[in-house]
Amino acid sequence: MKEIILVYLDRSGGLEKFVHDCKKYNDSKQSYAVYRFIISINPSDIAELDATLGNYILHNPIKAAGIFQSVCFIAVKTLSLIEQLQTEAQISILLKPTHLPPLPSYVLSLSAFPFNYTSRRFYMSEGIVIAMGTVTKYTQGARFLCTEETCPFSEGFRYIRVHLPGATESATVRNDFVCGLCSSPLQEDMKFRVLGDKQVVEMIDAKVLNALKGYSDHKSHFRIQTFTVFLR
């Protein structure tokens, strides 16, 4: 699958963009714990190259991102794209599909029962934005060091915390992490914290328009509820 990813990135122009993004990181004077890359992918094209990889992308994108992460790390090291990069964990990959299959199971509809969205995969959702919060910062990645000076993990990039979709801020940064080698507390190296922008959006199903227009579906009553979307 790693070879297939490399072939796809080369054909789609993703490899050229990746090299360009690496150059920006390499030329930057800022220190990074995490190097974040957004990779646009066409699930249909990948499925034609390798059905298993295409299935991972559609139904287990976190696992698929891990495979892309490994490929990108090898590319960085082989081509010497980022001199400061030390470990694979420092690479964060965000897969951005160009589209999803036009099938009902890929549409997130909170007005349809039963709710069966237990899978952490991609869904399409359509609605009306009725409120937007202000843009605030969140932690995309952080570096932690063991507080025991004699521990080998008191330096380097052994402990990297990266934000995953659906996770809270405390899952990435808090003060109760411990070293897996000596069980000493871990402390964040603040100068390596990587921040990003997030915005909270309140949405409502597009079917509310019918209710506002006075249309009746012959039901005695109905309820319309908003849902919250985090844009990162």
CSV table of C-alpha atoms in Angstrom, one decimal:
chain,number,residue,atom,x,y,z
A,1,MET,CA,0.0,0.0,0.0
A,2,LYS,CA,2.9,2.4,0.6
A,3,GLU,CA,4.0,2.0,-3.0
A,4,ILE,CA,0.5,2.7,-4.2
A,5,ILE,CA,0.4,5.9,-2.1
A,6,LEU,CA,3.6,7.0,-3.6
A,7,VAL,CA,2.4,6.3,-7.1
A,8,TYR,CA,-0.9,8.1,-6.5
A,9,LEU,CA,0.8,11.2,-4.9
A,10,ASP,CA,3.1,11.4,-7.9
A,11,ARG,CA,0.3,11.1,-10.5
A,12,SER,CA,-2.1,13.5,-8.7
A,13,GLY,CA,0.5,16.2,-8.0
A,14,GLY,CA,0.3,15.6,-4.3
A,15,LEU,CA,4.0,14.8,-4.1
A,16,GLU,CA,5.0,18.1,-5.6
A,17,LYS,CA,2.8,19.9,-3.2
A,18,PHE,CA,4.2,17.9,-0.3
A,19,VAL,CA,7.8,18.8,-1.3
A,20,HIS,CA,6.8,22.4,-1.5
A,21,ASP,CA,5.2,22.3,2.0
A,22,CYS,CA,8.4,20.7,3.3
A,23,LYS,CA,10.5,23.4,1.9
A,24,LYS,CA,8.4,26.0,3.7
A,25,TYR,CA,9.0,24.2,7.0
A,26,ASN,CA,12.7,23.7,6.3
A,27,ASP,CA,13.2,27.4,5.5
A,28,SER,CA,11.3,28.5,8.6
A,29,LYS,CA,13.3,29.6,11.6
A,30,GLN,CA,10.5,28.4,13.9
A,31,SER,CA,10.9,25.2,15.9
A,32,TYR,CA,8.1,22.6,15.4
A,33,ALA,CA,7.1,19.6,17.4
A,34,VAL,CA,4.7,18.6,14.7
A,35,TYR,CA,4.8,19.1,10.9
A,36,ARG,CA,1.2,19.2,9.6
A,37,PHE,CA,0.3,18.3,6.0
A,38,ILE,CA,-3.1,18.4,4.3
A,39,ILE,CA,-3.3,15.9,1.5
A,40,SER,CA,-6.2,16.0,-1.0
A,41,ILE,CA,-7.2,12.6,-2.2
A,42,ASN,CA,-9.7,11.2,-4.7
A,43,PRO,CA,-11.1,8.0,-3.1
A,44,SER,CA,-12.3,6.6,-6.4
A,45,ASP,CA,-8.8,7.0,-8.0
A,46,ILE,CA,-7.2,5.3,-5.1
A,47,ALA,CA,-9.7,2.5,-5.0
A,48,GLU,CA,-8.9,1.7,-8.6
A,49,LEU,CA,-5.2,1.5,-7.7
A,50,ASP,CA,-5.7,-0.6,-4.5
A,51,ALA,CA,-9.2,-1.5,-3.2
A,52,THR,CA,-8.0,-2.2,0.3
A,53,LEU,CA,-6.3,1.2,0.6
A,54,GLY,CA,-9.5,2.9,-0.9
A,55,ASN,CA,-11.6,1.1,1.8
A,56,TYR,CA,-9.3,2.3,4.6
A,57,ILE,CA,-9.6,5.9,3.4
A,58,LEU,CA,-13.4,5.8,3.3
A,59,HIS,CA,-14.0,3.8,6.4
A,60,ASN,CA,-11.0,4.1,8.6
A,61,PRO,CA,-9.3,7.4,7.7
A,62,ILE,CA,-7.2,7.5,10.9
A,63,LYS,CA,-5.5,4.2,10.0
A,64,ALA,CA,-5.1,5.4,6.4
A,65,ALA,CA,-3.5,8.6,7.6
A,66,GLY,CA,-1.0,6.5,9.6
A,67,ILE,CA,0.0,4.8,6.3
A,68,PHE,CA,0.4,8.1,4.6
A,69,GLN,CA,2.4,9.3,7.6
A,70,SER,CA,4.9,6.5,7.2
A,71,VAL,CA,5.2,7.2,3.4
A,72,CYS,CA,5.7,10.9,4.0
A,73,PHE,CA,8.3,10.3,6.7
A,74,ILE,CA,10.3,8.0,4.4
A,75,ALA,CA,10.1,10.7,1.6
A,76,VAL,CA,11.3,13.4,4.0
A,77,LYS,CA,14.3,11.3,5.1
A,78,THR,CA,15.2,10.0,1.7
A,79,LEU,CA,15.1,13.4,0.0
A,80,SER,CA,16.4,15.3,3.1
A,81,LEU,CA,13.4,17.7,2.9
A,82,ILE,CA,13.3,18.8,6.5
A,83,GLU,CA,16.5,18.8,8.4
A,84,GLN,CA,14.9,19.3,11.8
A,85,LEU,CA,12.6,16.3,11.6
A,86,GLN,CA,13.7,13.4,13.8
A,87,THR,CA,10.8,11.0,14.3
A,88,GLU,CA,7.8,9.7,12.3
A,89,ALA,CA,5.5,10.8,15.2
A,90,GLN,CA,6.3,14.4,14.3
A,91,ILE,CA,4.4,14.2,11.0
A,92,SER,CA,0.7,14.9,11.2
A,93,ILE,CA,-1.4,14.0,8.1
A,94,LEU,CA,-4.9,15.3,7.4
A,95,LEU,CA,-6.6,13.5,4.5
A,96,LYS,CA,-9.0,15.7,2.6
A,97,PRO,CA,-11.2,13.7,0.2
A,98,THR,CA,-12.3,15.5,-2.9
A,99,HIS,CA,-15.7,13.8,-2.7
A,100,LEU,CA,-17.5,10.8,-1.2
A,101,PRO,CA,-19.5,8.0,-2.9
A,102,PRO,CA,-23.1,9.3,-3.7
A,103,LEU,CA,-24.7,6.7,-1.4
A,104,PRO,CA,-27.1,7.3,1.5
A,105,SER,CA,-24.7,5.6,4.0
A,106,TYR,CA,-22.2,8.5,3.5
A,107,VAL,CA,-24.7,11.2,4.3
A,108,LEU,CA,-24.9,12.4,7.9
A,109,SER,CA,-28.6,13.2,8.5
A,110,LEU,CA,-29.6,13.9,12.1
A,111,SER,CA,-33.3,14.0,11.1
A,112,ALA,CA,-33.2,10.3,10.1
A,113,PHE,CA,-33.6,7.4,12.6
A,114,PRO,CA,-32.1,5.3,13.7
A,115,PHE,CA,-28.8,7.0,14.3
A,116,ASN,CA,-26.0,4.6,13.3
A,117,TYR,CA,-22.9,6.8,13.2
A,118,THR,CA,-20.6,4.7,15.3
A,119,SER,CA,-17.9,4.6,12.7
A,120,ARG,CA,-15.2,7.2,12.8
A,121,ARG,CA,-15.2,7.7,9.0
A,122,PHE,CA,-16.0,10.5,6.6
A,123,TYR,CA,-19.6,11.7,6.2
A,124,MET,CA,-21.2,14.4,4.2
A,125,SER,CA,-23.6,16.8,6.0
A,126,GLU,CA,-25.7,19.6,4.7
A,127,GLY,CA,-27.5,22.2,6.7
A,128,ILE,CA,-28.0,25.9,7.5
A,129,VAL,CA,-25.6,27.8,9.6
A,130,ILE,CA,-27.5,29.8,12.2
A,131,ALA,CA,-24.7,30.9,14.5
A,132,MET,CA,-20.9,31.2,14.4
A,133,GLY,CA,-18.5,31.6,17.3
A,134,THR,CA,-15.3,33.6,17.2
A,135,VAL,CA,-12.1,32.0,15.9
A,136,THR,CA,-9.9,30.7,18.8
A,137,LYS,CA,-6.7,28.8,19.1
A,138,TYR,CA,-6.3,25.1,19.8
A,139,THR,CA,-3.2,22.8,20.2
A,140,GLN,CA,-2.5,20.8,17.0
A,141,GLY,CA,0.6,19.3,18.5
A,142,ALA,CA,3.0,19.4,21.5
A,143,ARG,CA,6.3,17.9,22.7
A,144,PHE,CA,6.7,16.4,26.1
A,145,LEU,CA,9.9,15.6,28.0
A,146,CYS,CA,10.5,13.3,31.0
A,147,THR,CA,11.3,15.3,34.1
A,148,GLU,CA,13.9,12.7,35.3
A,149,GLU,CA,17.2,14.1,33.9
A,150,THR,CA,18.9,10.7,33.8
A,151,CYS,CA,16.1,9.2,31.7
A,152,PRO,CA,16.9,8.8,28.0
A,153,PHE,CA,13.5,10.4,27.2
A,154,SER,CA,14.3,13.7,29.0
A,155,GLU,CA,15.4,14.9,25.5
A,156,GLY,CA,14.6,14.3,21.9
A,157,PHE,CA,11.1,13.8,20.4
A,158,ARG,CA,10.0,10.6,22.0
A,159,TYR,CA,6.7,11.9,23.3
A,160,ILE,CA,4.7,13.8,20.7
A,161,ARG,CA,1.0,14.6,21.3
A,162,VAL,CA,-1.1,15.3,18.1
A,163,HIS,CA,-4.7,16.4,18.0
A,164,LEU,CA,-7.0,13.8,16.4
A,165,PRO,CA,-10.5,14.5,15.0
A,166,GLY,CA,-13.1,14.4,17.8
A,167,ALA,CA,-10.6,14.7,20.6
A,168,THR,CA,-10.8,17.4,23.3
A,169,GLU,CA,-8.0,19.8,24.2
A,170,SER,CA,-7.2,17.8,27.3
A,171,ALA,CA,-6.5,14.7,25.2
A,172,THR,CA,-3.5,16.6,23.6
A,173,VAL,CA,-2.3,18.8,26.5
A,174,ARG,CA,-2.5,18.2,30.2
A,175,ASN,CA,-0.2,17.8,33.2
A,176,ASP,CA,-0.7,14.1,34.3
A,177,PHE,CA,1.1,12.3,31.5
A,178,VAL,CA,3.9,10.0,32.7
A,179,CYS,CA,7.0,8.5,31.1
A,180,GLY,CA,6.5,5.0,29.8
A,181,LEU,CA,10.1,4.1,30.7
A,182,CYS,CA,10.6,5.4,34.3
A,183,SER,CA,7.1,6.5,35.2
A,184,SER,CA,8.2,10.1,36.0
A,185,PRO,CA,5.9,13.0,35.2
A,186,LEU,CA,6.1,14.5,31.7
A,187,GLN,CA,6.4,18.2,31.2
A,188,GLU,CA,5.5,20.0,28.0
A,189,ASP,CA,8.3,21.9,26.1
A,190,MET,CA,6.2,25.0,25.5
A,191,LYS,CA,8.4,26.4,22.7
A,192,PHE,CA,7.5,23.5,20.5
A,193,ARG,CA,3.7,23.8,20.9
A,194,VAL,CA,1.9,24.1,17.5
A,195,LEU,CA,-1.3,26.1,17.5
A,196,GLY,CA,-4.1,26.2,14.9
A,197,ASP,CA,-7.4,28.0,14.5
A,198,LYS,CA,-10.8,26.6,15.4
A,199,GLN,CA,-14.4,27.9,15.1
A,200,VAL,CA,-17.6,26.5,16.5
A,201,VAL,CA,-20.6,26.6,14.1
A,202,GLU,CA,-24.2,25.9,15.0
A,203,MET,CA,-26.1,24.3,12.2
A,204,ILE,CA,-29.6,23.0,11.6
A,205,ASP,CA,-31.0,20.5,9.1
A,206,ALA,CA,-32.0,22.0,5.7
A,207,LYS,CA,-35.5,20.5,6.1
A,208,VAL,CA,-36.3,23.3,8.6
A,209,LEU,CA,-37.0,25.5,5.5
A,210,ASN,CA,-40.1,23.5,4.8
A,211,ALA,CA,-41.4,24.2,8.3
A,212,LEU,CA,-40.7,27.9,8.1
A,213,LYS,CA,-42.6,28.1,4.8
A,214,GLY,CA,-45.6,26.6,6.5
A,215,TYR,CA,-45.6,23.3,4.7
A,216,SER,CA,-47.4,20.4,6.6
A,217,ASP,CA,-46.5,16.8,6.5
A,218,HIS,CA,-49.7,15.8,8.3
A,219,LYS,CA,-47.8,15.1,11.5
A,220,SER,CA,-49.3,16.3,14.8
A,221,HIS,CA,-46.0,17.6,16.0
A,222,PHE,CA,-42.3,17.6,15.2
A,223,ARG,CA,-39.1,19.0,16.7
A,224,ILE,CA,-36.1,20.5,15.0
A,225,GLN,CA,-32.8,20.6,16.9
A,226,THR,CA,-29.5,22.2,16.0
A,227,PHE,CA,-26.1,20.5,16.0
A,228,THR,CA,-22.6,21.8,16.7
A,229,VAL,CA,-19.7,21.6,14.2
A,230,PHE,CA,-16.1,22.2,15.1
A,231,LEU,CA,-14.1,23.7,12.2
A,232,ARG,CA,-10.4,23.3,12.6
